[in-house]
mmCIF file of C-alpha atoms in Angstrom:
data_model
loop_
_atom_site.group_PDB
_atom_site.id
_atom_site.type_symbol
_atom_site.label_atom_id
_atom_site.label_comp_id
_atom_site.label_asym_id
_atom_site.label_seq_id
_atom_site.Cartn_x
_atom_site.Cartn_y
_atom_site.Cartn_z
ATOM 1 C CA MET A 1 0.116 -0.011 0.054
ATOM 2 C CA LYS A 2 1.291 3.456 -1.022
ATOM 3 C CA VAL A 3 0.194 5.920 1.623
ATOM 4 C CA LEU A 4 0.301 9.819 1.506
ATOM 5 C CA VAL A 5 -0.143 11.793 4.917
ATOM 6 C CA ILE A 6 -1.156 15.559 4.636
ATOM 7 C CA GLY A 7 0.405 17.775 7.228
ATOM 8 C CA GLY A 8 3.628 18.734 8.957
ATOM 9 C CA GLY A 9 3.390 18.605 12.587
ATOM 10 C CA ALA A 10 4.376 16.212 15.395
ATOM 11 C CA ARG A 11 0.755 14.506 14.908
ATOM 12 C CA GLU A 12 1.828 13.849 11.362
ATOM 13 C CA HIS A 13 5.178 12.362 12.500
ATOM 14 C CA ALA A 14 3.414 10.126 14.955
ATOM 15 C CA LEU A 15 1.253 8.982 12.061
ATOM 16 C CA CYS A 16 4.104 8.542 9.768
ATOM 17 C CA ARG A 17 6.157 6.491 12.222
ATOM 18 C CA SER A 18 3.596 4.114 12.898
ATOM 19 C CA LEU A 19 2.678 3.713 9.172
ATOM 20 C CA SER A 20 6.469 3.381 8.633
ATOM 21 C CA LEU A 21 6.408 0.468 10.912
ATOM 22 C CA ASP A 22 3.382 -1.396 9.104
ATOM 23 C CA PRO A 23 4.782 -4.107 6.976
ATOM 24 C CA ASP A 24 1.906 -3.454 4.450
ATOM 25 C CA VAL A 25 2.997 -0.033 3.634
ATOM 26 C CA THR A 26 5.506 -0.248 0.616
ATOM 27 C CA ALA A 27 5.851 3.549 -0.006
ATOM 28 C CA LEU A 28 5.152 6.485 2.466
ATOM 29 C CA HIS A 29 4.858 10.091 1.439
ATOM 30 C CA CYS A 30 4.116 13.174 3.450
ATOM 31 C CA ALA A 31 3.148 16.839 2.355
ATOM 32 C CA PRO A 32 4.755 19.051 3.350
ATOM 33 C CA GLY A 33 6.293 17.163 6.237
ATOM 34 C CA ASN A 34 9.230 18.427 8.426
ATOM 35 C CA ALA A 35 12.809 17.708 9.181
ATOM 36 C CA GLY A 36 11.861 14.561 11.348
ATOM 37 C CA ILE A 37 9.177 13.274 9.015
ATOM 38 C CA ALA A 38 11.842 13.384 6.104
ATOM 39 C CA GLU A 39 13.800 10.473 8.019
ATOM 40 C CA VAL A 40 10.807 8.168 7.720
ATOM 41 C CA ALA A 41 8.843 9.324 4.653
ATOM 42 C CA GLU A 42 9.486 10.980 1.156
ATOM 43 C CA VAL A 43 8.507 14.626 1.817
ATOM 44 C CA HIS A 44 6.826 17.009 -0.983
ATOM 45 C CA PRO A 45 5.880 20.584 -1.092
ATOM 46 C CA VAL A 46 2.184 21.171 -1.302
ATOM 47 C CA ASP A 47 -0.406 23.758 -0.447
ATOM 48 C CA GLN A 48 -2.455 21.400 2.020
ATOM 49 C CA LEU A 49 -5.595 23.812 1.846
ATOM 50 C CA ASP A 50 -5.646 23.244 -2.016
ATOM 51 C CA GLY A 51 -7.742 20.242 -2.558
ATOM 52 C CA ASP A 52 -6.775 20.116 -6.241
ATOM 53 C CA ALA A 53 -2.991 20.089 -5.504
ATOM 54 C CA VAL A 54 -3.402 17.478 -2.945
ATOM 55 C CA SER A 55 -5.372 15.227 -5.249
ATOM 56 C CA ALA A 56 -3.120 15.733 -8.079
ATOM 57 C CA LEU A 57 0.214 14.893 -5.876
ATOM 58 C CA ALA A 58 -1.856 11.927 -4.626
ATOM 59 C CA ARG A 59 -2.589 10.682 -8.209
ATOM 60 C CA ARG A 60 1.110 11.400 -9.132
ATOM 61 C CA LEU A 61 2.337 9.161 -6.477
ATOM 62 C CA GLY A 62 -0.179 6.285 -7.104
ATOM 63 C CA ALA A 63 -1.365 6.635 -3.559
ATOM 64 C CA ASP A 64 -3.754 3.802 -2.351
ATOM 65 C CA LEU A 65 -4.665 5.961 0.703
ATOM 66 C CA VAL A 66 -4.523 9.713 1.790
ATOM 67 C CA VAL A 67 -4.611 10.510 5.290
ATOM 68 C CA VAL A 68 -5.196 14.047 6.171
ATOM 69 C CA GLY A 69 -3.799 15.016 9.494
ATOM 70 C CA PRO A 70 -4.879 18.880 10.459
ATOM 71 C CA GLU A 71 -8.069 20.461 10.888
ATOM 72 C CA ALA A 72 -7.852 23.258 8.364
ATOM 73 C CA PRO A 73 -7.588 21.152 5.109
ATOM 74 C CA LEU A 74 -10.325 19.042 6.364
ATOM 75 C CA VAL A 75 -12.740 22.072 6.897
ATOM 76 C CA ALA A 76 -11.195 23.431 3.390
ATOM 77 C CA GLY A 77 -12.663 20.295 1.831
ATOM 78 C CA VAL A 78 -9.377 18.474 0.837
ATOM 79 C CA ALA A 79 -10.741 15.071 1.632
ATOM 80 C CA ASP A 80 -13.659 15.529 -0.887
ATOM 81 C CA ALA A 81 -11.364 16.489 -3.512
ATOM 82 C CA VAL A 82 -9.126 13.373 -2.975
ATOM 83 C CA ARG A 83 -12.415 11.212 -2.835
ATOM 84 C CA ALA A 84 -13.494 12.879 -6.268
ATOM 85 C CA ALA A 85 -10.310 11.897 -7.810
ATOM 86 C CA GLY A 86 -11.218 8.072 -6.788
ATOM 87 C CA ILE A 87 -8.613 7.756 -3.851
ATOM 88 C CA PRO A 88 -9.584 6.444 -0.669
ATOM 89 C CA CYS A 89 -8.986 9.227 1.922
ATOM 90 C CA PHE A 90 -9.198 9.027 5.767
ATOM 91 C CA GLY A 91 -10.711 12.280 7.053
ATOM 92 C CA PRO A 92 -14.344 13.701 7.104
ATOM 93 C CA SER A 93 -15.901 15.753 4.310
ATOM 94 C CA GLU A 94 -16.135 19.553 4.433
ATOM 95 C CA GLN A 95 -19.389 19.476 5.742
ATOM 96 C CA ALA A 96 -18.997 16.662 8.307
ATOM 97 C CA ALA A 97 -15.725 18.555 9.512
ATOM 98 C CA GLN A 98 -18.010 21.644 10.512
ATOM 99 C CA LEU A 99 -18.297 19.569 13.786
ATOM 100 C CA GLU A 100 -14.651 21.138 14.514
ATOM 101 C CA GLY A 101 -15.076 24.222 12.330
ATOM 102 C CA SER A 102 -18.107 25.560 13.867
ATOM 103 C CA LYS A 103 -18.790 25.256 17.680
ATOM 104 C CA ALA A 104 -22.421 26.359 17.196
ATOM 105 C CA PHE A 105 -22.818 23.395 14.565
ATOM 106 C CA ALA A 106 -21.209 20.915 17.012
ATOM 107 C CA LYS A 107 -23.862 21.941 19.665
ATOM 108 C CA ASP A 108 -26.638 21.556 17.164
ATOM 109 C CA VAL A 109 -25.365 18.186 16.490
ATOM 110 C CA MET A 110 -25.219 17.278 20.090
ATOM 111 C CA ALA A 111 -28.785 18.651 20.831
ATOM 112 C CA GLY A 112 -30.087 16.441 18.091
ATOM 113 C CA ALA A 113 -28.221 13.262 19.231
ATOM 114 C CA ASN A 114 -29.053 13.913 22.841
ATOM 115 C CA VAL A 115 -25.288 13.975 23.641
ATOM 116 C CA PRO A 116 -24.466 15.735 27.213
ATOM 117 C CA THR A 117 -22.618 18.915 26.745
ATOM 118 C CA ALA A 118 -22.424 22.190 28.684
ATOM 119 C CA ARG A 119 -25.180 24.574 28.398
ATOM 120 C CA SER A 120 -24.401 27.295 25.857
ATOM 121 C CA TYR A 121 -25.356 30.422 24.058
ATOM 122 C CA VAL A 122 -24.046 31.298 20.672
ATOM 123 C CA CYS A 123 -23.811 35.219 20.513
ATOM 124 C CA THR A 124 -23.098 37.735 17.643
ATOM 125 C CA THR A 125 -23.704 41.012 19.240
ATOM 126 C CA PRO A 126 -22.193 42.924 22.441
ATOM 127 C CA GLU A 127 -25.600 42.679 24.043
ATOM 128 C CA GLU A 128 -25.972 39.023 23.531
ATOM 129 C CA ILE A 129 -22.356 38.472 25.009
ATOM 130 C CA ASP A 130 -23.085 40.563 28.110
ATOM 131 C CA GLU A 131 -26.288 38.427 28.696
ATOM 132 C CA ALA A 132 -24.546 35.128 28.408
ATOM 133 C CA LEU A 133 -21.589 35.989 30.366
ATOM 134 C CA ASP A 134 -23.967 37.366 33.252
ATOM 135 C CA ALA A 135 -26.035 34.123 32.910
ATOM 136 C CA PHE A 136 -23.293 31.723 33.517
ATOM 137 C CA GLY A 137 -21.111 33.674 35.764
ATOM 138 C CA ALA A 138 -17.677 33.111 36.476
ATOM 139 C CA PRO A 139 -15.358 31.037 35.672
ATOM 140 C CA TYR A 140 -16.179 32.361 32.057
ATOM 141 C CA VAL A 141 -15.864 29.820 29.139
ATOM 142 C CA VAL A 142 -15.741 31.808 25.918
ATOM 143 C CA LYS A 143 -14.950 29.917 22.512
ATOM 144 C CA ASP A 144 -14.569 31.375 19.129
ATOM 145 C CA ASP A 145 -16.875 29.748 16.707
ATOM 146 C CA GLY A 146 -14.358 29.043 13.914
ATOM 147 C CA LEU A 147 -11.122 27.288 13.873
ATOM 148 C CA ALA A 148 -8.319 28.690 16.180
ATOM 149 C CA ALA A 149 -5.540 26.198 16.242
ATOM 150 C CA GLY A 150 -6.403 25.085 19.715
ATOM 151 C CA LYS A 151 -6.166 28.727 20.934
ATOM 152 C CA GLY A 152 -9.638 30.127 20.423
ATOM 153 C CA VAL A 153 -10.823 29.496 23.998
ATOM 154 C CA VAL A 154 -10.439 31.504 26.890
ATOM 155 C CA VAL A 155 -11.522 29.979 30.438
ATOM 156 C CA THR A 156 -11.066 33.027 33.010
ATOM 157 C CA ASP A 157 -12.460 34.712 36.125
ATOM 158 C CA ASP A 158 -11.828 38.052 34.731
ATOM 159 C CA LEU A 159 -15.104 39.333 33.228
ATOM 160 C CA ALA A 160 -13.215 42.208 31.385
ATOM 161 C CA ALA A 161 -10.731 39.501 29.760
ATOM 162 C CA ALA A 162 -13.766 37.174 28.721
ATOM 163 C CA ARG A 163 -15.490 40.204 27.201
ATOM 164 C CA GLU A 164 -12.711 41.332 25.347
ATOM 165 C CA HIS A 165 -12.069 37.834 23.687
ATOM 166 C CA ALA A 166 -15.742 37.387 22.930
ATOM 167 C CA LEU A 167 -15.936 40.792 21.169
ATOM 168 C CA ALA A 168 -12.705 40.006 19.129
ATOM 169 C CA CYS A 169 -14.569 37.044 17.538
ATOM 170 C CA ASP A 170 -17.293 37.119 14.827
ATOM 171 C CA ARG A 171 -19.478 34.532 16.299
ATOM 172 C CA VAL A 172 -18.747 33.184 19.831
ATOM 173 C CA VAL A 173 -20.028 30.441 21.909
ATOM 174 C CA ILE A 174 -20.311 31.176 25.651
ATOM 175 C CA GLU A 175 -21.035 28.316 27.841
ATOM 176 C CA GLU A 176 -21.221 27.030 31.568
ATOM 177 C CA PHE A 177 -17.800 25.832 33.251
ATOM 178 C CA LEU A 178 -17.532 22.156 33.680
ATOM 179 C CA ASP A 179 -15.653 20.881 36.579
ATOM 180 C CA GLY A 180 -13.659 17.699 36.901
ATOM 181 C CA PRO A 181 -10.760 16.273 35.034
ATOM 182 C CA GLU A 182 -10.533 16.313 31.110
ATOM 183 C CA VAL A 183 -10.154 13.244 28.837
ATOM 184 C CA SER A 184 -9.501 12.869 25.156
ATOM 185 C CA LEU A 185 -11.071 10.092 23.442
ATOM 186 C CA PHE A 186 -10.342 9.394 19.768
ATOM 187 C CA ALA A 187 -12.622 7.063 17.637
ATOM 188 C CA ILE A 188 -11.980 5.889 13.878
ATOM 189 C CA THR A 189 -15.189 5.699 12.049
ATOM 190 C CA ASP A 190 -16.499 5.067 8.566
ATOM 191 C CA GLY A 191 -19.677 6.792 9.246
ATOM 192 C CA VAL A 192 -21.466 3.772 10.492
ATOM 193 C CA THR A 193 -19.041 1.604 12.558
ATOM 194 C CA VAL A 194 -17.377 3.276 15.226
ATOM 195 C CA LEU A 195 -13.929 2.095 16.925
ATOM 196 C CA PRO A 196 -12.867 3.512 19.834
ATOM 197 C CA LEU A 197 -9.223 4.049 20.969
ATOM 198 C CA GLN A 198 -7.489 4.249 24.053
ATOM 199 C CA PRO A 199 -8.277 7.440 26.202
ATOM 200 C CA ALA A 200 -5.424 10.093 26.899
ATOM 201 C CA GLN A 201 -5.329 13.371 28.957
ATOM 202 C CA ASP A 202 -3.298 16.415 27.478
ATOM 203 C CA PHE A 203 -2.104 19.425 29.201
ATOM 204 C CA LYS A 204 -3.236 22.932 27.509
ATOM 205 C CA ARG A 205 -1.790 25.357 29.879
ATOM 206 C CA ALA A 206 1.801 26.699 29.165
ATOM 207 C CA LEU A 207 3.214 26.470 32.730
ATOM 208 C CA ASP A 208 3.439 23.732 35.336
ATOM 209 C CA GLY A 209 0.593 23.336 37.825
ATOM 210 C CA ASP A 210 -1.782 24.255 34.997
ATOM 211 C CA GLU A 211 -0.684 27.891 34.900
ATOM 212 C CA GLY A 212 -0.274 30.354 32.339
ATOM 213 C CA PRO A 213 -2.193 30.998 28.744
ATOM 214 C CA ASN A 214 -3.812 28.258 26.786
ATOM 215 C CA THR A 215 -1.833 26.597 24.205
ATOM 216 C CA GLY A 216 -2.280 23.852 21.394
ATOM 217 C CA GLY A 217 -1.068 21.347 24.133
ATOM 218 C CA MET A 218 2.300 20.823 26.201
ATOM 219 C CA GLY A 219 2.237 17.133 26.704
ATOM 220 C CA ALA A 220 -0.019 14.031 27.237
ATOM 221 C CA TYR A 221 -0.091 10.474 28.654
ATOM 222 C CA SER A 222 -2.133 7.233 28.377
ATOM 223 C CA PRO A 223 -3.531 5.219 29.848
ATOM 224 C CA LEU A 224 -5.431 6.998 32.708
ATOM 225 C CA PRO A 225 -5.072 4.964 35.672
ATOM 226 C CA TRP A 226 -7.603 7.094 37.738
ATOM 227 C CA ALA A 227 -10.487 6.680 35.009
ATOM 228 C CA ASP A 228 -13.366 4.405 35.520
ATOM 229 C CA PRO A 229 -12.587 1.023 33.641
ATOM 230 C CA LYS A 230 -16.025 1.540 31.940
ATOM 231 C CA LEU A 231 -15.264 4.997 30.588
ATOM 232 C CA VAL A 232 -14.701 4.198 26.943
ATOM 233 C CA ASP A 233 -17.942 1.990 26.629
ATOM 234 C CA GLU A 234 -19.999 4.791 28.442
ATOM 235 C CA VAL A 235 -18.550 7.220 26.062
ATOM 236 C CA MET A 236 -19.353 5.098 22.853
ATOM 237 C CA ASP A 237 -22.880 4.644 24.125
ATOM 238 C CA SER A 238 -23.697 8.283 25.045
ATOM 239 C CA VAL A 239 -21.506 10.409 22.815
ATOM 240 C CA LEU A 240 -19.524 8.774 19.949
ATOM 241 C CA GLN A 241 -22.184 6.376 18.335
ATOM 242 C CA PRO A 242 -25.026 8.952 18.751
ATOM 243 C CA THR A 243 -23.112 11.618 17.113
ATOM 244 C CA VAL A 244 -21.942 9.409 14.230
ATOM 245 C CA ASP A 245 -25.660 8.162 13.835
ATOM 246 C CA GLU A 246 -26.837 11.931 13.864
ATOM 247 C CA LEU A 247 -24.575 13.078 11.265
ATOM 248 C CA ARG A 248 -25.448 10.218 8.893
ATOM 249 C CA ARG A 249 -29.154 11.013 9.709
ATOM 250 C CA ARG A 250 -28.658 14.554 8.554
ATOM 251 C CA GLY A 251 -27.011 13.429 5.146
ATOM 252 C CA THR A 252 -23.475 14.487 6.384
ATOM 253 C CA PRO A 253 -21.772 11.280 7.311
ATOM 254 C CA PHE A 254 -18.547 11.416 9.327
ATOM 255 C CA ALA A 255 -15.793 9.110 8.275
ATOM 256 C CA GLY A 256 -12.380 9.622 9.774
ATOM 257 C CA LEU A 257 -11.395 10.625 13.248
ATOM 258 C CA LEU A 258 -13.693 11.547 15.646
ATOM 259 C CA TYR A 259 -12.257 13.293 18.886
ATOM 260 C CA ALA A 260 -14.230 13.911 21.618
ATOM 261 C CA GLY A 261 -12.845 16.204 24.436
ATOM 262 C CA LEU A 262 -14.666 15.320 27.629
ATOM 263 C CA ALA A 263 -14.977 16.797 30.965
ATOM 264 C CA ILE A 264 -15.622 14.045 34.015
ATOM 265 C CA THR A 265 -18.001 16.075 36.058
ATOM 266 C CA SER A 266 -19.633 15.639 39.333
ATOM 267 C CA ARG A 267 -22.645 15.064 37.172
ATOM 268 C CA GLY A 268 -21.315 12.743 34.751
ATOM 269 C CA VAL A 269 -19.627 12.935 31.315
ATOM 270 C CA ARG A 270 -19.969 16.046 29.316
ATOM 271 C CA VAL A 271 -18.530 16.743 25.879
ATOM 272 C CA ILE A 272 -16.423 19.822 25.768
ATOM 273 C CA GLU A 273 -15.618 19.908 22.189
ATOM 274 C CA PHE A 274 -15.392 17.677 19.106
ATOM 275 C CA ASN A 275 -12.495 17.685 16.777
ATOM 276 C CA ALA A 276 -12.518 16.101 13.349
ATOM 277 C CA ARG A 277 -9.061 14.747 13.262
ATOM 278 C CA PHE A 278 -6.293 13.165 15.751
ATOM 279 C CA GLY A 279 -5.556 15.597 18.649
ATOM 280 C CA ASP A 280 -2.116 16.751 18.912
ATOM 281 C CA PRO A 281 -0.180 15.874 21.599
ATOM 282 C CA GLU A 282 -2.658 12.998 22.668
ATOM 283 C CA THR A 283 -2.026 11.053 19.217
ATOM 284 C CA GLN A 284 1.709 10.770 20.135
ATOM 285 C CA VAL A 285 0.976 8.661 23.228
ATOM 286 C CA VAL A 286 -1.992 6.634 21.806
ATOM 287 C CA LEU A 287 -0.178 5.558 18.514
ATOM 288 C CA ALA A 288 2.729 4.624 20.933
ATOM 289 C CA ARG A 289 0.472 2.042 22.543
ATOM 290 C CA LEU A 290 -1.458 0.725 19.560
ATOM 291 C CA LYS A 291 0.082 -2.545 18.174
ATOM 292 C CA THR A 292 -2.341 -3.272 15.490
ATOM 293 C CA PRO A 293 -0.595 -2.051 12.148
ATOM 294 C CA LEU A 294 -2.403 1.330 11.301
ATOM 295 C CA ALA A 295 -2.634 1.583 7.613
ATOM 296 C CA GLY A 296 -5.191 -1.126 7.262
ATOM 297 C CA VAL A 297 -7.510 0.303 10.031
ATOM 298 C CA LEU A 298 -7.478 3.748 8.156
ATOM 299 C CA LEU A 299 -8.136 2.114 4.862
ATOM 300 C CA ASN A 300 -11.157 0.171 6.241
ATOM 301 C CA ALA A 301 -12.550 3.408 7.547
ATOM 302 C CA ALA A 302 -11.756 5.064 4.263
ATOM 303 C CA ASN A 303 -13.542 2.504 2.388
ATOM 304 C CA GLY A 304 -16.587 1.909 4.730
ATOM 305 C CA THR A 305 -15.443 -1.534 5.728
ATOM 306 C CA LEU A 306 -14.764 -0.928 9.277
ATOM 307 C CA ALA A 307 -17.289 -3.426 10.445
ATOM 308 C CA ASP A 308 -14.515 -6.266 9.261
ATOM 309 C CA GLN A 309 -11.816 -4.827 11.268
ATOM 310 C CA ALA A 310 -10.463 -7.081 13.959
ATOM 311 C CA PRO A 311 -10.526 -5.808 17.529
ATOM 312 C CA LEU A 312 -7.411 -3.543 18.032
ATOM 313 C CA ASN A 313 -4.453 -4.905 20.028
ATOM 314 C CA TRP A 314 -2.966 -2.484 22.693
ATOM 315 C CA SER A 315 0.313 -2.492 24.561
ATOM 316 C CA GLY A 316 -0.163 -2.611 28.390
ATOM 317 C CA ASP A 317 2.785 -0.266 28.328
ATOM 318 C CA ALA A 318 2.285 3.573 29.302
ATOM 319 C CA ALA A 319 3.270 6.406 27.274
ATOM 320 C CA VAL A 320 3.976 9.944 28.061
ATOM 321 C CA THR A 321 4.995 12.868 25.359
ATOM 322 C CA VAL A 322 6.578 16.302 26.351
ATOM 323 C CA VAL A 323 6.380 19.035 23.966
ATOM 324 C CA VAL A 324 9.462 21.251 23.789
ATOM 325 C CA ALA A 325 8.268 24.626 22.734
ATOM 326 C CA SER A 326 10.219 27.773 21.438
ATOM 327 C CA HIS A 327 10.695 30.904 23.187
ATOM 328 C CA ASN A 328 7.663 32.926 23.925
ATOM 329 C CA TYR A 329 5.280 30.343 23.011
ATOM 330 C CA PRO A 330 2.225 30.589 22.665
ATOM 331 C CA GLY A 331 2.956 34.056 21.775
ATOM 332 C CA THR A 332 4.791 34.876 18.673
ATOM 333 C CA PRO A 333 7.502 32.182 18.715
ATOM 334 C CA ARG A 334 11.000 32.834 18.007
ATOM 335 C CA THR A 335 12.192 30.506 15.196
ATOM 336 C CA GLY A 336 15.527 29.771 13.131
ATOM 337 C CA ASP A 337 17.373 28.365 16.449
ATOM 338 C CA PRO A 338 19.354 25.374 15.830
ATOM 339 C CA ILE A 339 18.361 22.187 17.787
ATOM 340 C CA GLU A 340 21.058 20.010 19.219
ATOM 341 C CA GLY A 341 21.015 16.735 21.035
ATOM 342 C CA LEU A 342 18.687 14.702 18.538
ATOM 343 C CA ASP A 343 21.329 12.044 17.605
ATOM 344 C CA GLU A 344 22.169 11.565 21.397
ATOM 345 C CA VAL A 345 18.455 10.558 22.006
ATOM 346 C CA ALA A 346 18.529 8.290 19.090
ATOM 347 C CA ALA A 347 21.748 6.784 20.242
ATOM 348 C CA GLN A 348 21.121 6.550 23.924
ATOM 349 C CA ASP A 349 17.192 6.474 24.565
ATOM 350 C CA ALA A 350 15.833 4.180 21.473
ATOM 351 C CA PRO A 351 13.616 2.358 21.472
ATOM 352 C CA HIS A 352 11.820 3.393 24.654
ATOM 353 C CA ALA A 353 12.188 7.063 23.723
ATOM 354 C CA TYR A 354 12.154 8.947 20.481
ATOM 355 C CA VAL A 355 11.569 12.527 19.071
ATOM 356 C CA LEU A 356 8.635 13.564 16.928
ATOM 357 C CA HIS A 357 9.438 16.623 14.941
ATOM 358 C CA ALA A 358 6.660 19.445 14.981
ATOM 359 C CA GLY A 359 7.803 23.032 14.040
ATOM 360 C CA THR A 360 11.237 22.000 12.561
ATOM 361 C CA LYS A 361 13.048 22.431 9.187
ATOM 362 C CA ARG A 362 16.414 21.638 7.729
ATOM 363 C CA ASP A 363 19.012 24.436 7.262
ATOM 364 C CA GLY A 364 21.938 22.999 5.716
ATOM 365 C CA ASP A 365 23.244 20.209 7.992
ATOM 366 C CA ALA A 366 21.470 21.636 10.860
ATOM 367 C CA VAL A 367 17.788 21.200 12.070
ATOM 368 C CA VAL A 368 16.243 24.520 13.427
ATOM 369 C CA SER A 369 13.132 25.530 14.973
ATOM 370 C CA ALA A 370 10.271 26.642 12.539
ATOM 371 C CA GLY A 371 7.206 27.147 14.774
ATOM 372 C CA GLY A 372 5.921 27.431 18.343
ATOM 373 C CA ARG A 373 5.589 23.695 19.342
ATOM 374 C CA VAL A 374 9.193 22.476 18.055
ATOM 375 C CA LEU A 375 9.314 18.822 19.286
ATOM 376 C CA SER A 376 7.249 16.089 20.874
ATOM 377 C CA VAL A 377 9.626 13.807 23.122
ATOM 378 C CA THR A 378 7.644 10.393 23.474
ATOM 379 C CA ALA A 379 8.576 7.595 25.812
ATOM 380 C CA SER A 380 6.942 4.441 26.964
ATOM 381 C CA GLY A 381 7.501 2.248 30.038
ATOM 382 C CA THR A 382 5.825 -0.406 32.207
ATOM 383 C CA ASP A 383 4.054 2.400 34.047
ATOM 384 C CA LEU A 384 3.730 6.159 33.768
ATOM 385 C CA ALA A 385 6.342 6.691 36.207
ATOM 386 C CA GLN A 386 8.991 4.885 34.187
ATOM 387 C CA ALA A 387 7.572 6.598 30.830
ATOM 388 C CA ARG A 388 7.956 9.992 32.471
ATOM 389 C CA GLU A 389 11.381 9.078 33.566
ATOM 390 C CA ARG A 390 12.427 8.106 30.029
ATOM 391 C CA ALA A 391 10.653 11.141 28.611
ATOM 392 C CA TYR A 392 12.282 13.635 30.723
ATOM 393 C CA ALA A 393 15.747 11.817 30.482
ATOM 394 C CA ALA A 394 15.566 12.276 26.672
ATOM 395 C CA VAL A 395 14.339 15.955 26.850
ATOM 396 C CA GLY A 396 17.449 16.782 29.205
ATOM 397 C CA ARG A 397 19.612 15.857 26.002
ATOM 398 C CA ILE A 398 18.027 18.279 23.876
ATOM 399 C CA ARG A 399 19.438 21.791 23.364
ATOM 400 C CA LEU A 400 17.540 24.673 22.015
ATOM 401 C CA ASP A 401 18.056 28.054 23.004
ATOM 402 C CA GLY A 402 15.296 29.670 24.909
ATOM 403 C CA SER A 403 13.168 26.654 24.813
ATOM 404 C CA GLN A 404 10.545 25.597 27.262
ATOM 405 C CA HIS A 405 8.613 22.656 28.501
ATOM 406 C CA ARG A 406 6.385 21.667 31.425
ATOM 407 C CA THR A 407 8.133 19.562 33.918
ATOM 408 C CA ASP A 408 4.824 17.956 35.528
ATOM 409 C CA ILE A 409 3.456 15.994 32.642
ATOM 410 C CA ALA A 410 1.506 12.809 33.969
ATOM 411 C CA LEU A 411 3.183 13.680 37.485
ATOM 412 C CA LYS A 412 0.022 13.488 39.505
ATOM 413 C CA ALA A 413 -1.160 10.206 37.426
ATOM 414 C CA ALA A 414 1.976 8.543 37.926
ATOM 415 C CA GLY A 415 1.474 8.920 41.764
ATOM 416 C CA GLU A 416 4.530 11.109 42.136
#
């Protein structure tokens, strides 16, 4: 099978790494890729938001499967263009991807499917914003209706800050605050059959102790030793299957990766948000634990034959990923700094720990930073404590001027 992955972050590096280990994958391509992905796949330049350009590249490469990683190409309809060219594609249609592209659309689908979520108001005027903020009170949860690369949500006790964020959005969803720990649960679906993966937890705040601004994610771990063993079954029954069924009923079937961001509240599981693609950095730890070869599962989802898929095989090991971010992230990041120590990690920490590239590029012989989140250092171990130890040992070998990372990823869950 020849596979083309679209994207160039650590999520796509994790996907490419898993696909490169799949004996059924005879050729692996990625566009546009990054410096790390280039070590496991052939990379190609492409405008990933241009469906015609992506489908032309897939045809030229003779791809048997295209996997679209990021949300922006999905919301732009790239998966539709690939399918129109007669090539199987893992990723929802433009219409179905509105589940992530519009918070208001997602709320409407959840209402139709009786999926438990926070009460909310969709606001477009200052008057509506003030009414909604007043109705819910602090802490205020304010979400830009559109795509914002994981940074469109503000949760704050400061009314002025909440109002400022809301007024900066064309359309905004203001909702009640959900207490309790958060869980990310991915499911692969062909629009009918839903196949859940193992749950993970990510860390959105920039600084230790969940302080600082929201980011795209500073680390993640799996499994969740504190979670109810029946959690996946419960979320399948109350959230994932009803959502897939509702989208099919509406004539916009969702085939691809359905990501449910959940709050385990005192009143039960509630959906915080849906995403239409693999989450980053949770993908890094979930795929580290998946033993079933990946390509066939994704192809079954793309072809509508997921019901034929054998049960997934999971490692009993734990996995932890720590994001190394550039100076000033999540503000405007500093880029172009050389990254050193990658060879040392490969020599001393493999196979238990490895580096997945996010915002990197090659500059002559050097690898340099090229984005806010630069690397995802991922490790596995017999338990979270060992996985943590291995991940942070590898992080310690990496040298990137001005870089930052959290030191408490999975700390509490590991019982340390």
